[in-house]
């Protein structure tokens, strides 16, 4: 007996994108549903979501008997922030399904929907600026007198330096 699996097919489960960049992937269903299937995506990071769905991608994708086997495109944007988090970050998009087709709905309940891994290249670098106490940069006195400076962290950091 051949049992055909009900799955969400993803064109690429591993993506790479730089901060302020976009990346896309395609999704479709493996079997014709008996009722409408609503598909959405959620970022798995708990703090400071780095990925957002672009306005060109609908919040929900809808699959039914007319389009279940046609790939639909999802585009995500990697947030450009001012924080140095390390050279490479990782986030994940989890597929969520809602449907009156019990086989597709059960996939979500039992967490059998795919996860898309997204590697994000950070475009920020940790940096420091040398400033005089009065805020004017550079050497103030060429006669050999002492000048006092503060070392200022020019980038907020969310990881140890």
XYZ file of N, CA and C in Angstrom:
483
model
N 0.854 -1.175 0.000
C 0.000 0.000 0.000
C 0.893 1.228 0.000
N 0.650 2.118 -0.932
C 1.407 3.353 -1.033
C 0.640 4.465 -0.331
N 1.257 5.049 0.681
C 0.635 6.154 1.402
C 1.349 7.431 0.982
N 0.580 8.377 0.466
C 1.177 9.635 0.050
C 1.180 10.599 1.228
N 2.326 11.199 1.466
C 2.491 12.079 2.617
C 1.934 13.468 2.340
N 1.355 14.023 3.356
C 0.909 15.412 3.314
C 2.039 16.254 3.882
N 2.607 17.108 3.041
C 3.753 17.897 3.466
C 3.659 19.307 2.903
N 4.409 20.185 3.526
C 4.645 21.508 2.968
C 6.005 21.426 2.289
N 6.042 21.714 1.003
C 7.288 21.656 0.249
C 7.896 23.062 0.190
N 9.162 23.149 0.543
C 9.878 24.424 0.571
C 11.028 24.339 -0.418
N 11.164 25.371 -1.257
C 12.196 25.345 -2.296
C 13.607 25.369 -1.727
N 13.803 26.017 -0.587
C 15.129 26.102 0.016
C 14.952 26.268 1.518
N 15.475 25.339 2.304
C 15.316 25.388 3.762
C 16.469 26.088 4.458
N 17.489 26.507 3.702
C 18.609 27.248 4.272
C 18.855 28.468 3.405
N 18.736 29.647 4.009
C 18.869 30.908 3.283
C 19.972 31.753 3.913
N 20.544 32.639 3.116
C 21.545 33.597 3.601
C 21.168 34.977 3.102
N 21.326 35.971 3.990
C 20.989 37.353 3.638
C 21.803 38.287 4.527
N 22.154 39.456 4.005
C 22.819 40.480 4.800
C 21.787 41.397 5.418
N 22.170 42.051 6.520
C 21.273 43.041 7.110
C 20.860 44.047 6.050
N 19.619 44.463 6.076
C 19.016 45.393 5.115
C 18.807 44.744 3.753
N 18.930 43.428 3.685
C 18.733 42.719 2.427
C 17.472 41.883 2.464
N 17.126 41.351 1.317
C 15.958 40.477 1.216
C 16.374 39.128 0.652
N 15.579 38.142 0.959
C 15.778 36.804 0.427
C 14.393 36.173 0.272
N 14.241 35.335 -0.732
C 12.939 34.725 -1.014
C 13.045 33.209 -1.082
N 11.935 32.569 -0.834
C 11.814 31.121 -1.023
C 10.380 30.844 -1.441
N 10.137 29.642 -1.936
C 8.823 29.266 -2.438
C 8.258 28.102 -1.634
N 6.943 28.073 -1.493
C 6.269 26.992 -0.767
C 5.034 26.530 -1.551
N 4.720 25.257 -1.369
C 3.482 24.689 -1.912
C 3.147 23.445 -1.100
N 2.004 22.855 -1.377
C 1.575 21.641 -0.687
C 1.901 20.415 -1.530
N 2.052 19.289 -0.865
C 2.372 18.051 -1.592
C 1.135 17.322 -2.093
N -0.012 17.564 -1.439
C -1.250 16.874 -1.802
C -2.396 17.879 -1.863
N -3.366 17.598 -2.700
C -4.540 18.462 -2.809
C -5.322 18.422 -1.495
N -5.601 19.583 -0.911
C -6.366 19.603 0.341
C -7.871 19.440 0.076
N -8.575 18.991 1.092
C -10.025 18.870 0.986
C -10.717 20.182 1.335
N -9.957 21.116 1.923
C -10.491 22.428 2.294
C -9.338 23.435 2.232
N -9.671 24.710 2.350
C -8.667 25.781 2.295
C -7.600 25.569 3.379
N -6.326 25.797 2.991
C -5.211 25.745 3.936
C -4.612 27.143 4.002
N -4.567 27.699 5.207
C -3.948 28.999 5.437
C -2.546 28.759 5.985
N -1.561 29.378 5.341
C -0.175 29.210 5.759
C 0.372 30.567 6.187
N 1.041 30.584 7.339
C 1.709 31.795 7.802
C 3.098 31.411 8.314
N 3.870 32.419 8.687
C 5.248 32.193 9.103
C 5.523 33.008 10.355
N 6.300 32.445 11.250
C 6.652 33.144 12.483
C 8.155 32.988 12.712
N 8.788 34.065 13.172
C 10.210 33.998 13.523
C 10.343 33.278 14.854
N 11.355 32.447 14.964
C 11.527 31.654 16.177
C 12.333 32.360 17.259
N 13.078 33.419 16.899
C 13.840 34.136 17.928
C 12.878 34.816 18.894
N 13.195 34.739 20.176
C 12.325 35.348 21.181
C 12.589 36.838 21.355
N 13.839 37.259 21.164
C 14.172 38.665 21.402
C 14.648 39.315 20.126
N 14.253 40.530 19.922
C 14.641 41.361 18.784
C 14.541 40.593 17.465
N 13.368 40.511 16.946
C 13.146 39.825 15.680
C 13.954 40.479 14.574
N 14.753 39.699 13.892
C 15.618 40.210 12.843
C 15.008 40.068 11.459
N 13.995 39.248 11.332
C 13.385 39.019 10.026
C 11.941 39.502 10.035
N 11.534 40.130 8.955
C 10.138 40.524 8.810
C 9.679 40.174 7.398
N 8.418 39.798 7.289
C 7.858 39.551 5.966
C 7.684 40.890 5.273
N 8.022 40.945 4.014
C 7.856 42.183 3.265
C 6.395 42.416 2.923
N 6.065 43.669 2.693
C 4.691 44.016 2.340
C 4.252 43.337 1.046
N 5.217 42.961 0.204
C 4.869 42.292 -1.049
C 4.427 40.854 -0.814
N 4.714 40.322 0.361
C 4.273 38.978 0.709
C 3.054 39.099 1.606
N 2.020 38.393 1.282
C 0.805 38.421 2.096
C 1.102 37.837 3.475
N 0.361 38.294 4.473
C 0.526 37.762 5.823
C 0.184 36.268 5.863
N -0.776 35.875 5.030
C -1.156 34.471 4.909
C -1.106 34.083 3.442
N -0.681 32.865 3.202
C -0.803 32.288 1.868
C -1.980 31.326 1.929
N -2.746 31.283 0.876
C -3.926 30.423 0.836
C -3.746 29.371 -0.255
N -3.995 28.133 0.130
C -3.931 27.021 -0.816
C -5.273 26.298 -0.795
N -5.740 25.939 -1.995
C -6.971 25.162 -2.115
C -6.808 24.193 -3.279
N -7.902 23.616 -3.745
C -7.833 22.615 -4.810
C -7.355 23.196 -6.136
N -7.392 24.517 -6.290
C -6.978 25.123 -7.563
C -5.492 25.506 -7.608
N -4.826 25.657 -6.460
C -3.440 26.143 -6.480
C -2.499 25.403 -5.523
N -2.917 24.287 -4.966
C -2.104 23.580 -3.981
C -0.736 23.160 -4.513
N -0.633 22.935 -5.827
C 0.614 22.445 -6.413
C 1.397 23.545 -7.131
N 1.054 24.796 -6.860
C 1.738 25.943 -7.467
C 2.544 26.647 -6.376
N 3.847 26.791 -6.632
C 4.691 27.479 -5.646
C 4.238 28.927 -5.468
N 4.190 29.378 -4.204
C 3.954 30.786 -3.870
C 5.220 31.311 -3.204
N 5.569 32.547 -3.522
C 6.834 33.121 -3.068
C 6.662 33.900 -1.769
N 7.600 33.677 -0.871
C 7.678 34.411 0.397
C 8.990 35.182 0.382
N 8.925 36.484 0.655
C 10.126 37.317 0.714
C 10.261 37.880 2.120
N 11.443 37.749 2.681
C 11.701 38.286 4.020
C 12.803 39.335 3.951
N 12.757 40.255 4.888
C 13.704 41.363 4.991
C 14.490 41.184 6.284
N 15.804 41.271 6.195
C 16.651 41.215 7.385
C 16.810 42.638 7.907
N 16.330 42.882 9.101
C 16.324 44.210 9.697
C 17.731 44.780 9.786
N 17.867 46.043 9.394
C 19.142 46.744 9.519
C 19.110 47.514 10.831
N 19.932 47.096 11.769
C 19.993 47.785 13.054
C 21.395 48.348 13.259
N 21.617 49.029 14.369
C 22.917 49.621 14.669
C 23.689 48.810 15.698
N 23.269 47.578 15.935
C 23.905 46.765 16.955
C 24.852 45.753 16.327
N 26.014 45.615 16.929
C 26.927 44.558 16.503
C 26.554 43.307 17.277
N 26.185 42.279 16.571
C 25.765 41.030 17.196
C 26.701 39.881 16.852
N 27.736 40.158 16.123
C 28.636 39.112 15.672
C 28.591 39.026 14.171
N 29.560 38.363 13.573
C 29.628 38.348 12.110
C 28.479 37.614 11.446
N 27.918 36.607 12.111
C 26.853 35.826 11.501
C 25.800 35.509 12.557
N 24.564 35.791 12.232
C 23.447 35.544 13.135
C 22.565 34.468 12.537
N 21.779 33.869 13.359
C 20.869 32.855 12.849
C 19.454 33.153 13.327
N 18.525 32.978 12.453
C 17.113 33.089 12.801
C 16.405 31.946 12.088
N 15.174 31.717 12.443
C 14.401 30.658 11.803
C 12.991 31.150 11.556
N 12.438 30.710 10.449
C 11.030 30.931 10.150
C 10.324 29.590 10.264
N 9.280 29.555 11.040
C 8.496 28.334 11.212
C 7.199 28.478 10.435
N 6.862 27.466 9.650
C 5.610 27.447 8.903
C 4.482 27.064 9.862
N 3.377 27.826 9.801
C 2.190 27.504 10.585
C 1.021 27.288 9.632
N 0.218 26.263 9.917
C -0.934 25.936 9.066
C -2.219 25.967 9.871
N -3.277 26.416 9.214
C -4.621 26.341 9.773
C -5.541 25.888 8.642
N -6.355 24.867 8.939
C -7.229 24.354 7.895
C -8.328 23.489 8.497
N -9.447 23.384 7.757
C -10.470 22.409 8.115
C -10.150 21.052 7.493
N -9.087 20.992 6.684
C -8.558 19.714 6.207
C -7.747 19.152 7.375
N -8.251 18.140 8.013
C -7.649 17.651 9.258
C -6.205 17.176 9.088
N -5.856 16.636 7.930
C -4.495 16.145 7.753
C -3.482 17.288 7.740
N -3.802 18.380 7.081
C -2.895 19.526 7.106
C -2.929 20.236 8.462
N -4.104 20.305 9.070
C -4.205 20.961 10.373
C -3.419 20.187 11.430
N -3.428 18.867 11.369
C -2.684 18.048 12.328
C -1.175 18.229 12.192
N -0.719 18.543 10.988
C 0.725 18.771 10.800
C 1.202 19.883 11.719
N 0.431 20.944 11.824
C 0.808 22.058 12.676
C 0.735 21.663 14.152
N -0.314 20.929 14.502
C -0.492 20.513 15.892
C 0.675 19.658 16.375
N 1.151 18.785 15.523
C 2.243 17.889 15.899
C 3.620 18.426 15.482
N 3.651 19.703 15.131
C 4.890 20.392 14.762
C 5.661 19.661 13.665
N 4.948 19.225 12.653
C 5.568 18.548 11.519
C 5.720 19.474 10.321
N 5.539 20.751 10.533
C 5.731 21.715 9.449
C 7.204 22.110 9.402
N 7.689 22.490 8.233
C 9.123 22.776 8.101
C 9.545 24.073 8.779
N 10.830 24.126 9.072
C 11.481 25.327 9.583
C 12.530 25.743 8.563
N 12.577 27.028 8.262
C 13.556 27.559 7.311
C 14.639 28.268 8.106
N 15.875 27.817 7.970
C 17.011 28.441 8.657
C 17.502 29.621 7.833
N 17.710 30.754 8.497
C 18.167 31.959 7.815
C 19.430 32.459 8.506
N 20.535 32.496 7.771
C 21.783 33.073 8.266
C 21.820 34.535 7.850
N 22.046 35.422 8.813
C 22.053 36.858 8.557
C 23.456 37.392 8.809
N 24.043 38.017 7.798
C 25.358 38.614 7.946
C 25.196 40.016 8.524
N 25.817 40.253 9.674
C 25.723 41.548 10.350
C 26.598 42.554 9.608
N 26.044 43.745 9.323
C 26.821 44.774 8.620
C 27.394 45.819 9.572
N 27.276 45.574 10.873
C 27.814 46.495 11.877
C 29.103 45.930 12.447
N 29.964 46.821 12.879
C 31.207 46.415 13.519
C 31.348 47.168 14.830
N 31.953 46.529 15.832
C 32.189 47.273 17.062
C 33.218 48.358 16.768
N 33.093 49.488 17.424
C 34.040 50.560 17.170
C 34.162 51.484 18.355
N 35.289 52.159 18.412
C 35.552 53.097 19.491
C 36.061 54.396 18.892
N 35.719 55.509 19.546
C 36.150 56.825 19.103
C 36.875 57.496 20.263
N 37.965 58.142 19.954
C 38.729 58.890 20.951
C 38.281 60.339 20.902
N 37.783 60.878 22.027
C 37.294 62.248 22.075
C 37.957 62.999 23.230
N 38.159 64.296 23.015
C 38.626 65.124 24.117
C 37.474 65.331 25.079
N 37.785 65.742 26.288
C 36.737 65.908 27.288
C 35.696 66.939 26.882
N 36.095 67.952 26.094
C 35.110 68.949 25.682
C 34.421 68.588 24.364
N 34.685 67.364 23.853
C 34.000 66.892 22.666
C 34.666 67.229 21.351
N 35.755 67.950 21.362
C 36.453 68.304 20.129
C 37.512 67.244 19.862
N 37.464 66.640 18.714
C 38.394 65.568 18.384
C 39.748 66.136 17.987
N 40.785 65.351 18.150
C 42.121 65.756 17.719
C 42.973 66.247 18.870
N 44.243 66.465 18.578
C 45.166 66.960 19.592
C 44.990 68.456 19.709
N 44.758 68.931 20.924
C 44.413 70.327 21.130
C 45.618 71.231 21.347
N 46.658 70.713 21.922
C 47.763 71.586 22.301
C 49.052 71.041 21.712
N 49.643 71.759 20.797
C 50.870 71.298 20.153
C 52.117 71.725 20.917
N 51.954 72.415 22.038
C 53.097 72.875 22.831
C 53.571 71.796 23.794
N 52.963 70.638 23.733
C 53.409 69.551 24.594
C 52.617 69.444 25.875
N 51.613 70.295 26.069
C 50.775 70.192 27.265
C 49.929 68.934 27.189
N 49.472 68.497 28.337
C 48.641 67.298 28.405
C 47.228 67.589 27.926
N 46.646 66.619 27.303
C 45.238 66.684 26.921
C 44.575 65.414 27.443
N 43.332 65.533 27.851
C 42.618 64.404 28.413
C 41.557 63.926 27.416
N 41.480 62.620 27.281
C 40.569 62.029 26.300
C 39.685 60.986 26.966
N 38.535 60.794 26.396
C 37.644 59.698 26.777
C 37.557 58.725 25.616
N 37.515 57.447 25.935
C 37.291 56.423 24.928
C 35.789 56.169 24.893
N 35.177 56.396 23.739
C 33.731 56.321 23.583
C 33.385 55.155 22.679
N 32.473 54.318 23.146
C 31.995 53.193 22.334
C 31.022 53.747 21.297
N 31.423 53.747 20.032
C 30.613 54.352 18.985
C 29.528 53.427 18.464
N 29.519 52.196 18.871
C 28.481 51.245 18.470
C 27.970 50.549 19.717
N 26.671 50.500 19.872
C 26.112 49.725 20.968
C 26.301 48.261 20.614
N 26.709 47.466 21.580
C 27.029 46.076 21.332
C 26.089 45.190 22.113
N 25.644 44.113 21.477
C 24.794 43.150 22.162
C 25.483 41.813 22.301
N 26.785 41.827 22.171
C 27.554 40.610 22.429
C 28.884 41.034 23.004
N 29.576 40.165 23.746
C 30.864 40.557 24.327
C 31.887 40.886 23.259
N 32.701 41.886 23.529
C 33.771 42.264 22.594
C 35.042 41.526 22.937
